[in-house]
């Protein structure tokens, strides 16, 4: 009893102490921030005839106490560069670093009186189109409490509705994509009966439906040749999800080793008949992909839970992938995504036969994998929040706010977490390619090692302090990166930089070994090192004086990659990198040019080439590098950047600097001739073949250097699991189809009219497979995914609304009384007569989730007008 009395007194004391602290803090805070009503809006794009835009914050004081005239700072993140200076209203705006900005009061600022408001207009570069362009993560810091940031929670983004808010520049083709635009896009999609659709996805090499189904109402007898025993266990686990634990029947499932498939590492054959299932393969990988095909044969709703029985269509399938490298990249550095997210991504990849997870775990805004011998990488580099100096954490980015508890800003995978992810991937025949972003995009690592340096320096351990330092502390170089960081590059002249990289590679290798996961390459980044870097670094200047092969700062780039290549090769690995790792700067006719660097062609460098912005001038870069002998993974922004918004709409999240990317963009990509099927440029303008005149074409040799393709999800605007899945799906299915399926007939057809007809048919089949098979499956599979439900298209003629959807099979529901449609609203089955009314439409998934609302104001029909006159 005494113990509980003691605990009770302790809790009571604690509550009293907390209450006292709260009162003190409230007394110290000169204003209740929760009562500062804040909004932001775009005022005008192409402001004053320039490639910039004017936007405005409005702050409304809803209290009976004035907002202070001084003693405060207001921080916010903004993905646009803001023009610094004093604004009308006597408030200064300044850039801190990266995407972090700050408002402070200037002389003459009088505060905000009770009930009054303050409007602050700021000018940003480029333009703003959708809600994810808006500033985020607003918080106030009082001078009396400099280490505490107070989030501004009453914050809203006002929708852009007018042309001057939505048109990016003169000549912008459209303010937003309208319901009529969507209707026209969907009009080419034919509704195809399920019985006529291929039920194995992605499209197999050979597929025959026999019409003779297999019904499983008991657990089958699973037999396997020794070479395929692991796959037999995989199928057993999958069938338990569908059938539960029940008595065994007598239907056989046979895994047969087939030596004839020995040259087809991931190939298989699958036969389903009323007598049972036969899977033939020469590898566990091939048998695993046969299982995935078998799963797509099962009705989508079967994944909702244990079934009394399942019916599997009778088929005969022979299959193998077109590309051996079928990859997806996830960025967990800019915003963190947890272990559950990673395992669900791996489940999706396995289902759709993708086999490489490119793991982008380090960048300026975060380092996300524990390296035990360098603890600062996660104690500092995995933590974002407010500080007076940010020496022991990173500053807020992408709206992560002042608190280090923000799940998107702060977080990392422990060593055990990462090993678990590796094991999970390996069991699904997925290799994980780790990326150590370097030497640019490395601020999290750079600042973590500075923190380590100062800690050990203070302890008198000078030599140990410098062991992994990535910074020349005397460097006065002036630069800023594409994301506006001015201190984010590892110094390539320091031996400690290579010691750091070697240590990280060493520990990664140990994790892979413990997990039993294959590791043959490490991605070493190489992306977007800014101009001006290294120019005033004493360490770099000294190195250039010592090494006479280094005649300019540009040569330090090649020096770095020679050192990195040697380091990685010494550990039995090869180098992967972004395209710049294979480029050399030179001049042509007095102008700066970049060409494929011959230095590393024979070192098995593998390059992810992202820059294929149509109309940007580098459309042929992938082909030039492949023709030069580099192994190229096609990773172009125009088709495979899943962080690009689906379409131009204020309510559609994502970036769009490389164009808008819906599921059709990865689907219609022709890997070895993507000029042929490029339909629009990066700004949405139609393109013709003339755009590609003079561009390098892919040679036969070049084609042999393209192992595969990759989809990518950068996470600047991806702050939650739901948003991650929304941006991935259904785009991932377009990637899966193009990576696995053989070159389609429309890609090789020389007659343009015939090619267009073949494409239209293929797109209809794919759209129907998505709407009637795969998206309904993803409503249930693995607990269900938050895939993007497309908005309805709508056309109006003579008072009648006609609607359609991108994926036939999805339901459209509507109202004519101004209310939002629900799952119980009338089902759209035929055109609706609604003259003079407002029609609202939503597309619904099988589980009742819905798209955004399509609203159509229907004019009074001509016949109605005539009748009214009569």
PDB file of N, CA, C and O in Angstrom, residues 156-185:
ATOM      1  N   UNK A 156      -5.057  27.705 -43.383  1.00  0.00           N
ATOM      2  CA  UNK A 156      -5.767  27.154 -44.538  1.00  0.00           C
ATOM      3  C   UNK A 156      -5.168  27.698 -45.829  1.00  0.00           C
ATOM      4  O   UNK A 156      -4.513  28.742 -45.844  1.00  0.00           O
ATOM      5  N   UNK A 157      -5.406  26.948 -46.890  1.00  0.00           N
ATOM      6  CA  UNK A 157      -4.929  27.329 -48.222  1.00  0.00           C
ATOM      7  C   UNK A 157      -6.155  27.645 -49.062  1.00  0.00           C
ATOM      8  O   UNK A 157      -7.038  26.799 -49.235  1.00  0.00           O
ATOM      9  N   UNK A 158      -6.223  28.856 -49.559  1.00  0.00           N
ATOM     10  CA  UNK A 158      -7.383  29.262 -50.346  1.00  0.00           C
ATOM     11  C   UNK A 158      -7.243  28.756 -51.780  1.00  0.00           C
ATOM     12  O   UNK A 158      -6.216  28.995 -52.419  1.00  0.00           O
ATOM     13  N   UNK A 159      -8.253  28.083 -52.292  1.00  0.00           N
ATOM     14  CA  UNK A 159      -8.161  27.531 -53.660  1.00  0.00           C
ATOM     15  C   UNK A 159      -7.985  28.629 -54.700  1.00  0.00           C
ATOM     16  O   UNK A 159      -8.533  29.725 -54.572  1.00  0.00           O
ATOM     17  N   UNK A 160      -7.211  28.326 -55.703  1.00  0.00           N
ATOM     18  CA  UNK A 160      -7.089  29.219 -56.854  1.00  0.00           C
ATOM     19  C   UNK A 160      -8.248  28.936 -57.796  1.00  0.00           C
ATOM     20  O   UNK A 160      -8.534  27.775 -58.111  1.00  0.00           O
ATOM     21  N   UNK A 161      -8.907  29.999 -58.270  1.00  0.00           N
ATOM     22  CA  UNK A 161     -10.089  29.829 -59.117  1.00  0.00           C
ATOM     23  C   UNK A 161     -10.042  30.663 -60.392  1.00  0.00           C
ATOM     24  O   UNK A 161     -10.729  30.334 -61.359  1.00  0.00           O
ATOM     25  N   UNK A 162      -9.247  31.727 -60.413  1.00  0.00           N
ATOM     26  CA  UNK A 162      -9.247  32.626 -61.565  1.00  0.00           C
ATOM     27  C   UNK A 162      -8.091  32.305 -62.502  1.00  0.00           C
ATOM     28  O   UNK A 162      -7.111  31.654 -62.112  1.00  0.00           O
ATOM     29  N   UNK A 163      -8.184  32.799 -63.720  1.00  0.00           N
ATOM     30  CA  UNK A 163      -7.154  32.533 -64.721  1.00  0.00           C
ATOM     31  C   UNK A 163      -5.799  33.066 -64.281  1.00  0.00           C
ATOM     32  O   UNK A 163      -4.775  32.404 -64.461  1.00  0.00           O
ATOM     33  N   UNK A 164      -5.763  34.264 -63.689  1.00  0.00           N
ATOM     34  CA  UNK A 164      -4.457  34.826 -63.308  1.00  0.00           C
ATOM     35  C   UNK A 164      -3.818  34.049 -62.166  1.00  0.00           C
ATOM     36  O   UNK A 164      -2.603  34.104 -61.978  1.00  0.00           O
ATOM     37  N   UNK A 165      -4.625  33.309 -61.410  1.00  0.00           N
ATOM     38  CA  UNK A 165      -4.074  32.450 -60.366  1.00  0.00           C
ATOM     39  C   UNK A 165      -3.603  31.107 -60.916  1.00  0.00           C
ATOM     40  O   UNK A 165      -2.723  30.479 -60.327  1.00  0.00           O
ATOM     41  N   UNK A 166      -4.183  30.667 -62.000  1.00  0.00           N
ATOM     42  CA  UNK A 166      -3.949  29.306 -62.483  1.00  0.00           C
ATOM     43  C   UNK A 166      -3.077  29.209 -63.723  1.00  0.00           C
ATOM     44  O   UNK A 166      -2.431  28.188 -63.936  1.00  0.00           O
ATOM     45  N   UNK A 167      -3.058  30.236 -64.552  1.00  0.00           N
ATOM     46  CA  UNK A 167      -2.238  30.191 -65.762  1.00  0.00           C
ATOM     47  C   UNK A 167      -0.794  30.496 -65.388  1.00  0.00           C
ATOM     48  O   UNK A 167      -0.494  31.524 -64.786  1.00  0.00           O
ATOM     49  N   UNK A 168       0.116  29.596 -65.756  1.00  0.00           N
ATOM     50  CA  UNK A 168       1.503  29.726 -65.307  1.00  0.00           C
ATOM     51  C   UNK A 168       2.267  30.810 -66.063  1.00  0.00           C
ATOM     52  O   UNK A 168       3.151  31.453 -65.499  1.00  0.00           O
ATOM     53  N   UNK A 169       1.947  31.000 -67.316  1.00  0.00           N
ATOM     54  CA  UNK A 169       2.702  31.922 -68.177  1.00  0.00           C
ATOM     55  C   UNK A 169       1.844  32.202 -69.406  1.00  0.00           C
ATOM     56  O   UNK A 169       0.888  31.454 -69.698  1.00  0.00           O
ATOM     57  N   UNK A 170       2.143  33.250 -70.152  1.00  0.00           N
ATOM     58  CA  UNK A 170       1.408  33.493 -71.397  1.00  0.00           C
ATOM     59  C   UNK A 170       1.569  32.300 -72.339  1.00  0.00           C
ATOM     60  O   UNK A 170       2.672  31.798 -72.532  1.00  0.00           O
ATOM     61  N   UNK A 171       0.478  31.830 -72.869  1.00  0.00           N
ATOM     62  CA  UNK A 171       0.547  30.669 -73.741  1.00  0.00           C
ATOM     63  C   UNK A 171       0.283  29.362 -73.025  1.00  0.00           C
ATOM     64  O   UNK A 171       0.260  28.302 -73.663  1.00  0.00           O
ATOM     65  N   UNK A 172       0.113  29.402 -71.702  1.00  0.00           N
ATOM     66  CA  UNK A 172      -0.280  28.194 -70.977  1.00  0.00           C
ATOM     67  C   UNK A 172      -1.601  27.711 -71.581  1.00  0.00           C
ATOM     68  O   UNK A 172      -2.545  28.484 -71.737  1.00  0.00           O
ATOM     69  N   UNK A 173      -1.650  26.454 -71.955  1.00  0.00           N
ATOM     70  CA  UNK A 173      -2.772  25.964 -72.751  1.00  0.00           C
ATOM     71  C   UNK A 173      -4.093  25.904 -71.981  1.00  0.00           C
ATOM     72  O   UNK A 173      -5.161  26.062 -72.538  1.00  0.00           O
ATOM     73  N   UNK A 174      -4.003  25.647 -70.694  1.00  0.00           N
ATOM     74  CA  UNK A 174      -5.241  25.497 -69.949  1.00  0.00           C
ATOM     75  C   UNK A 174      -5.022  25.884 -68.497  1.00  0.00           C
ATOM     76  O   UNK A 174      -3.941  25.672 -67.943  1.00  0.00           O
ATOM     77  N   UNK A 175      -6.059  26.479 -67.909  1.00  0.00           N
ATOM     78  CA  UNK A 175      -5.955  26.852 -66.499  1.00  0.00           C
ATOM     79  C   UNK A 175      -5.937  25.595 -65.636  1.00  0.00           C
ATOM     80  O   UNK A 175      -5.066  25.417 -64.788  1.00  0.00           O
ATOM     81  N   UNK A 176      -6.903  24.732 -65.844  1.00  0.00           N
ATOM     82  CA  UNK A 176      -6.960  23.440 -65.160  1.00  0.00           C
ATOM     83  C   UNK A 176      -7.576  22.436 -66.131  1.00  0.00           C
ATOM     84  O   UNK A 176      -8.188  22.797 -67.132  1.00  0.00           O
ATOM     85  N   UNK A 177      -7.417  21.168 -65.809  1.00  0.00           N
ATOM     86  CA  UNK A 177      -8.082  20.132 -66.585  1.00  0.00           C
ATOM     87  C   UNK A 177      -9.551  20.109 -66.170  1.00  0.00           C
ATOM     88  O   UNK A 177      -9.875  19.963 -64.990  1.00  0.00           O
ATOM     89  N   UNK A 178     -10.441  20.277 -67.125  1.00  0.00           N
ATOM     90  CA  UNK A 178     -11.874  20.370 -66.842  1.00  0.00           C
ATOM     91  C   UNK A 178     -12.536  19.003 -66.954  1.00  0.00           C
ATOM     92  O   UNK A 178     -11.975  18.061 -67.527  1.00  0.00           O
ATOM     93  N   UNK A 179     -13.771  18.860 -66.417  1.00  0.00           N
ATOM     94  CA  UNK A 179     -14.504  17.603 -66.605  1.00  0.00           C
ATOM     95  C   UNK A 179     -14.670  17.226 -68.074  1.00  0.00           C
ATOM     96  O   UNK A 179     -14.633  16.044 -68.422  1.00  0.00           O
ATOM     97  N   UNK A 180     -14.807  18.243 -68.944  1.00  0.00           N
ATOM     98  CA  UNK A 180     -14.922  17.958 -70.378  1.00  0.00           C
ATOM     99  C   UNK A 180     -13.622  17.407 -70.937  1.00  0.00           C
ATOM    100  O   UNK A 180     -13.619  16.485 -71.768  1.00  0.00           O
ATOM    101  N   UNK A 181     -12.483  17.968 -70.472  1.00  0.00           N
ATOM    102  CA  UNK A 181     -11.177  17.444 -70.901  1.00  0.00           C
ATOM    103  C   UNK A 181     -11.040  15.970 -70.516  1.00  0.00           C
ATOM    104  O   UNK A 181     -10.583  15.141 -71.314  1.00  0.00           O
ATOM    105  N   UNK A 182     -11.427  15.656 -69.287  1.00  0.00           N
ATOM    106  CA  UNK A 182     -11.319  14.279 -68.805  1.00  0.00           C
ATOM    107  C   UNK A 182     -12.252  13.374 -69.606  1.00  0.00           C
ATOM    108  O   UNK A 182     -11.897  12.245 -69.965  1.00  0.00           O
ATOM    109  N   UNK A 183     -13.444  13.874 -69.898  1.00  0.00           N
ATOM    110  CA  UNK A 183     -14.392  13.094 -70.692  1.00  0.00           C
ATOM    111  C   UNK A 183     -13.798  12.735 -72.055  1.00  0.00           C
ATOM    112  O   UNK A 183     -13.896  11.594 -72.506  1.00  0.00           O
ATOM    113  N   UNK A 184     -13.160  13.709 -72.694  1.00  0.00           N
ATOM    114  CA  UNK A 184     -12.553  13.458 -74.002  1.00  0.00           C
ATOM    115  C   UNK A 184     -11.412  12.445 -73.896  1.00  0.00           C
ATOM    116  O   UNK A 184     -11.246  11.586 -74.763  1.00  0.00           O
ATOM    117  N   UNK A 185     -10.608  12.550 -72.840  1.00  0.00           N
ATOM    118  CA  UNK A 185      -9.516  11.592 -72.646  1.00  0.00           C
ATOM    119  C   UNK A 185     -10.049  10.179 -72.456  1.00  0.00           C
ATOM    120  O   UNK A 185      -9.489   9.202 -72.970  1.00  0.00           O
TER     121      UNK A 185
END
